[in-house]
Amino acid sequence: MQIHQVAPDEWRLWRDIRLEALSSDPEEFGSALAVEQRYGEDEWRDRAAEGLKVVALDPDPVALVAATAKPEGLYLYSMWVRASHRGRGIGEGLVRTVLAWAAEQGWKVVVLRVWEDNLPARRLYRRLGFRQAEDPEYMEFQVS
């Protein structure tokens, strides 16, 4: 398993795993498969270049996570692992990669949104040092 930071010219890699995630677990995302399937190359290139995009390769993409700047801190989003690869520590590797990048870039806080009933994800984030934010759907991590 390889954790890989997606370069802007690797937009197809990001597109393919993102569309798979939207197809597999649409309720977990703030977008819709039908919407993102209509994006052209320019839109995918822009998305791949914005913030941080990370995939797990085995050898093909099996997981993804992204992070972007928000007023409240670095926002971690689009965390997803293919069902056949869950429970193997891939999610932890992805989140650790984002946290390391956040520290390198000088971020003080990483925030994320996770549904209250997504207990496996909440356990993962707590284990990695995230704490409940004021809003019950959000968690945050203080970067040291």
PDB file of C-alpha atoms in Angstrom:
ATOM      1  CA  MET A   1       0.000   0.000   0.000  1.00  0.00           C
ATOM      2  CA  GLN A   2       1.371   3.396  -0.988  1.00  0.00           C
ATOM      3  CA  ILE A   3       0.081   6.776   0.217  1.00  0.00           C
ATOM      4  CA  HIS A   4       0.499   9.221  -2.659  1.00  0.00           C
ATOM      5  CA  GLN A   5       0.075  12.996  -2.857  1.00  0.00           C
ATOM      6  CA  VAL A   6      -1.718  13.770  -6.119  1.00  0.00           C
ATOM      7  CA  ALA A   7       0.017  16.257  -8.416  1.00  0.00           C
ATOM      8  CA  PRO A   8      -2.137  18.586 -10.543  1.00  0.00           C
ATOM      9  CA  ASP A   9      -1.231  16.704 -13.729  1.00  0.00           C
ATOM     10  CA  GLU A  10      -2.555  13.500 -12.126  1.00  0.00           C
ATOM     11  CA  TRP A  11      -6.114  14.823 -12.250  1.00  0.00           C
ATOM     12  CA  ARG A  12      -7.395  11.605 -13.861  1.00  0.00           C
ATOM     13  CA  LEU A  13      -6.226   9.634 -10.821  1.00  0.00           C
ATOM     14  CA  TRP A  14      -8.163  11.980  -8.519  1.00  0.00           C
ATOM     15  CA  ARG A  15     -11.219  11.993 -10.803  1.00  0.00           C
ATOM     16  CA  ASP A  16     -11.452   8.215 -11.021  1.00  0.00           C
ATOM     17  CA  ILE A  17     -11.272   7.504  -7.287  1.00  0.00           C
ATOM     18  CA  ARG A  18     -13.528  10.472  -6.463  1.00  0.00           C
ATOM     19  CA  LEU A  19     -16.223   9.234  -8.869  1.00  0.00           C
ATOM     20  CA  GLU A  20     -15.916   5.720  -7.440  1.00  0.00           C
ATOM     21  CA  ALA A  21     -16.385   7.095  -3.928  1.00  0.00           C
ATOM     22  CA  LEU A  22     -19.434   9.126  -4.977  1.00  0.00           C
ATOM     23  CA  SER A  23     -20.903   6.084  -6.707  1.00  0.00           C
ATOM     24  CA  SER A  24     -20.233   3.723  -3.805  1.00  0.00           C
ATOM     25  CA  ASP A  25     -21.206   5.914  -0.827  1.00  0.00           C
ATOM     26  CA  PRO A  26     -23.104   8.980  -2.098  1.00  0.00           C
ATOM     27  CA  GLU A  27     -24.598   9.792   1.311  1.00  0.00           C
ATOM     28  CA  GLU A  28     -21.116  10.499   2.698  1.00  0.00           C
ATOM     29  CA  PHE A  29     -20.387  13.429   0.391  1.00  0.00           C
ATOM     30  CA  GLY A  30     -21.628  16.959  -0.121  1.00  0.00           C
ATOM     31  CA  SER A  31     -21.797  16.498  -3.883  1.00  0.00           C
ATOM     32  CA  ALA A  32     -23.509  14.158  -6.319  1.00  0.00           C
ATOM     33  CA  LEU A  33     -22.109  11.680  -8.819  1.00  0.00           C
ATOM     34  CA  ALA A  34     -24.248  13.094 -11.646  1.00  0.00           C
ATOM     35  CA  VAL A  35     -22.852  16.578 -11.008  1.00  0.00           C
ATOM     36  CA  GLU A  36     -19.196  15.567 -10.913  1.00  0.00           C
ATOM     37  CA  GLN A  37     -19.508  13.229 -13.903  1.00  0.00           C
ATOM     38  CA  ARG A  38     -20.247  16.344 -15.977  1.00  0.00           C
ATOM     39  CA  TYR A  39     -17.000  18.073 -14.988  1.00  0.00           C
ATOM     40  CA  GLY A  40     -14.590  18.578 -17.842  1.00  0.00           C
ATOM     41  CA  GLU A  41     -10.825  18.278 -17.820  1.00  0.00           C
ATOM     42  CA  ASP A  42     -10.298  21.897 -16.733  1.00  0.00           C
ATOM     43  CA  GLU A  43     -12.545  21.475 -13.675  1.00  0.00           C
ATOM     44  CA  TRP A  44     -10.765  18.248 -12.662  1.00  0.00           C
ATOM     45  CA  ARG A  45      -7.352  19.858 -13.139  1.00  0.00           C
ATOM     46  CA  ASP A  46      -8.405  22.790 -10.947  1.00  0.00           C
ATOM     47  CA  ARG A  47      -9.718  20.451  -8.262  1.00  0.00           C
ATOM     48  CA  ALA A  48      -6.552  18.337  -8.288  1.00  0.00           C
ATOM     49  CA  ALA A  49      -4.442  21.493  -7.891  1.00  0.00           C
ATOM     50  CA  GLU A  50      -6.462  22.985  -5.003  1.00  0.00           C
ATOM     51  CA  GLY A  51      -5.113  22.324  -1.507  1.00  0.00           C
ATOM     52  CA  LEU A  52      -3.951  18.788  -0.812  1.00  0.00           C
ATOM     53  CA  LYS A  53      -5.208  15.628  -2.512  1.00  0.00           C
ATOM     54  CA  VAL A  54      -4.007  12.219  -1.293  1.00  0.00           C
ATOM     55  CA  VAL A  55      -4.813   8.700  -2.489  1.00  0.00           C
ATOM     56  CA  ALA A  56      -3.878   5.224  -1.313  1.00  0.00           C
ATOM     57  CA  LEU A  57      -2.654   2.927  -4.081  1.00  0.00           C
ATOM     58  CA  ASP A  58      -2.828  -0.894  -4.005  1.00  0.00           C
ATOM     59  CA  PRO A  59      -1.600  -0.627  -6.838  1.00  0.00           C
ATOM     60  CA  ASP A  60      -4.729   1.150  -8.141  1.00  0.00           C
ATOM     61  CA  PRO A  61      -6.455   3.854  -6.071  1.00  0.00           C
ATOM     62  CA  VAL A  62      -8.484   2.436  -3.170  1.00  0.00           C
ATOM     63  CA  ALA A  63      -8.920   5.499  -0.930  1.00  0.00           C
ATOM     64  CA  LEU A  64      -8.799   9.283  -0.923  1.00  0.00           C
ATOM     65  CA  VAL A  65      -8.755  12.353   1.281  1.00  0.00           C
ATOM     66  CA  ALA A  66      -8.469  16.069   0.590  1.00  0.00           C
ATOM     67  CA  ALA A  67      -7.708  19.231   2.542  1.00  0.00           C
ATOM     68  CA  THR A  68      -8.238  22.892   1.744  1.00  0.00           C
ATOM     69  CA  ALA A  69      -7.950  26.279   3.442  1.00  0.00           C
ATOM     70  CA  LYS A  70     -10.977  27.564   5.367  1.00  0.00           C
ATOM     71  CA  PRO A  71     -11.228  30.517   7.792  1.00  0.00           C
ATOM     72  CA  GLU A  72     -11.385  28.166  10.794  1.00  0.00           C
ATOM     73  CA  GLY A  73      -8.308  26.163   9.719  1.00  0.00           C
ATOM     74  CA  LEU A  74      -7.249  23.483   7.291  1.00  0.00           C
ATOM     75  CA  TYR A  75     -10.418  21.590   6.366  1.00  0.00           C
ATOM     76  CA  LEU A  76     -10.041  17.823   5.888  1.00  0.00           C
ATOM     77  CA  TYR A  77     -12.769  16.417   3.621  1.00  0.00           C
ATOM     78  CA  SER A  78     -13.677  13.641   1.163  1.00  0.00           C
ATOM     79  CA  MET A  79     -12.221  10.913   3.368  1.00  0.00           C
ATOM     80  CA  TRP A  80     -13.175   7.561   1.832  1.00  0.00           C
ATOM     81  CA  VAL A  81     -11.789   4.009   1.705  1.00  0.00           C
ATOM     82  CA  ARG A  82     -13.127   1.327  -0.653  1.00  0.00           C
ATOM     83  CA  ALA A  83     -15.229  -1.163   1.357  1.00  0.00           C
ATOM     84  CA  SER A  84     -12.930  -4.081   0.461  1.00  0.00           C
ATOM     85  CA  HIS A  85      -9.966  -2.219   1.987  1.00  0.00           C
ATOM     86  CA  ARG A  86     -11.524  -0.912   5.207  1.00  0.00           C
ATOM     87  CA  GLY A  87     -10.099  -1.994   8.550  1.00  0.00           C
ATOM     88  CA  ARG A  88      -6.510  -2.134   7.255  1.00  0.00           C
ATOM     89  CA  GLY A  89      -5.231   1.181   8.609  1.00  0.00           C
ATOM     90  CA  ILE A  90      -5.490   2.995   5.275  1.00  0.00           C
ATOM     91  CA  GLY A  91      -7.678   5.757   6.691  1.00  0.00           C
ATOM     92  CA  GLU A  92      -5.187   6.335   9.476  1.00  0.00           C
ATOM     93  CA  GLY A  93      -2.376   6.631   6.936  1.00  0.00           C
ATOM     94  CA  LEU A  94      -4.347   9.156   4.910  1.00  0.00           C
ATOM     95  CA  VAL A  95      -5.205  11.309   7.930  1.00  0.00           C
ATOM     96  CA  ARG A  96      -1.622  11.187   9.235  1.00  0.00           C
ATOM     97  CA  THR A  97      -0.452  12.400   5.825  1.00  0.00           C
ATOM     98  CA  VAL A  98      -2.826  15.372   6.012  1.00  0.00           C
ATOM     99  CA  LEU A  99      -1.718  16.176   9.580  1.00  0.00           C
ATOM    100  CA  ALA A 100       1.966  16.053   8.599  1.00  0.00           C
ATOM    101  CA  TRP A 101       1.293  18.323   5.628  1.00  0.00           C
ATOM    102  CA  ALA A 102      -0.670  20.712   7.868  1.00  0.00           C
ATOM    103  CA  ALA A 103       2.315  20.976  10.229  1.00  0.00           C
ATOM    104  CA  GLU A 104       4.730  21.546   7.315  1.00  0.00           C
ATOM    105  CA  GLN A 105       2.487  24.298   5.941  1.00  0.00           C
ATOM    106  CA  GLY A 106       2.175  26.051   9.311  1.00  0.00           C
ATOM    107  CA  TRP A 107      -1.490  25.306  10.017  1.00  0.00           C
ATOM    108  CA  LYS A 108      -2.537  25.478  13.671  1.00  0.00           C
ATOM    109  CA  VAL A 109      -5.898  23.692  13.406  1.00  0.00           C
ATOM    110  CA  VAL A 110      -7.314  20.927  11.204  1.00  0.00           C
ATOM    111  CA  VAL A 111     -11.103  20.633  11.173  1.00  0.00           C
ATOM    112  CA  LEU A 112     -13.411  18.046   9.663  1.00  0.00           C
ATOM    113  CA  ARG A 113     -17.073  17.203   9.482  1.00  0.00           C
ATOM    114  CA  VAL A 114     -18.208  13.705  10.377  1.00  0.00           C
ATOM    115  CA  TRP A 115     -21.768  12.498  10.864  1.00  0.00           C
ATOM    116  CA  GLU A 116     -22.618  11.774  14.494  1.00  0.00           C
ATOM    117  CA  ASP A 117     -23.631   8.197  13.647  1.00  0.00           C
ATOM    118  CA  ASN A 118     -20.381   7.408  11.789  1.00  0.00           C
ATOM    119  CA  LEU A 119     -18.833   5.764  14.833  1.00  0.00           C
ATOM    120  CA  PRO A 120     -15.900   4.018  13.084  1.00  0.00           C
ATOM    121  CA  ALA A 121     -14.732   7.336  11.618  1.00  0.00           C
ATOM    122  CA  ARG A 122     -15.191   9.135  14.936  1.00  0.00           C
ATOM    123  CA  ARG A 123     -13.122   6.463  16.712  1.00  0.00           C
ATOM    124  CA  LEU A 124     -10.359   6.848  14.128  1.00  0.00           C
ATOM    125  CA  TYR A 125     -10.276  10.624  14.460  1.00  0.00           C
ATOM    126  CA  ARG A 126     -10.283  10.482  18.278  1.00  0.00           C
ATOM    127  CA  ARG A 127      -7.459   7.945  18.255  1.00  0.00           C
ATOM    128  CA  LEU A 128      -5.431  10.353  16.104  1.00  0.00           C
ATOM    129  CA  GLY A 129      -5.997  13.253  18.499  1.00  0.00           C
ATOM    130  CA  PHE A 130      -9.083  15.000  17.117  1.00  0.00           C
ATOM    131  CA  ARG A 131     -11.510  16.416  19.668  1.00  0.00           C
ATOM    132  CA  GLN A 132     -15.179  17.280  19.458  1.00  0.00           C
ATOM    133  CA  ALA A 133     -15.800  20.844  18.251  1.00  0.00           C
ATOM    134  CA  GLU A 134     -18.626  23.045  19.479  1.00  0.00           C
ATOM    135  CA  ASP A 135     -20.839  21.863  16.607  1.00  0.00           C
ATOM    136  CA  PRO A 136     -21.469  18.115  17.148  1.00  0.00           C
ATOM    137  CA  GLU A 137     -20.868  17.325  13.471  1.00  0.00           C
ATOM    138  CA  TYR A 138     -17.332  18.748  13.567  1.00  0.00           C
ATOM    139  CA  MET A 139     -14.057  17.627  15.103  1.00  0.00           C
ATOM    140  CA  GLU A 140     -10.761  19.491  15.287  1.00  0.00           C
ATOM    141  CA  PHE A 141      -7.082  18.759  15.751  1.00  0.00           C
ATOM    142  CA  GLN A 142      -4.569  21.184  17.261  1.00  0.00           C
ATOM    143  CA  VAL A 143      -1.377  20.981  15.197  1.00  0.00           C
ATOM    144  CA  SER A 144       1.777  21.118  17.322  1.00  0.00           C
TER     145      SER A 144
END
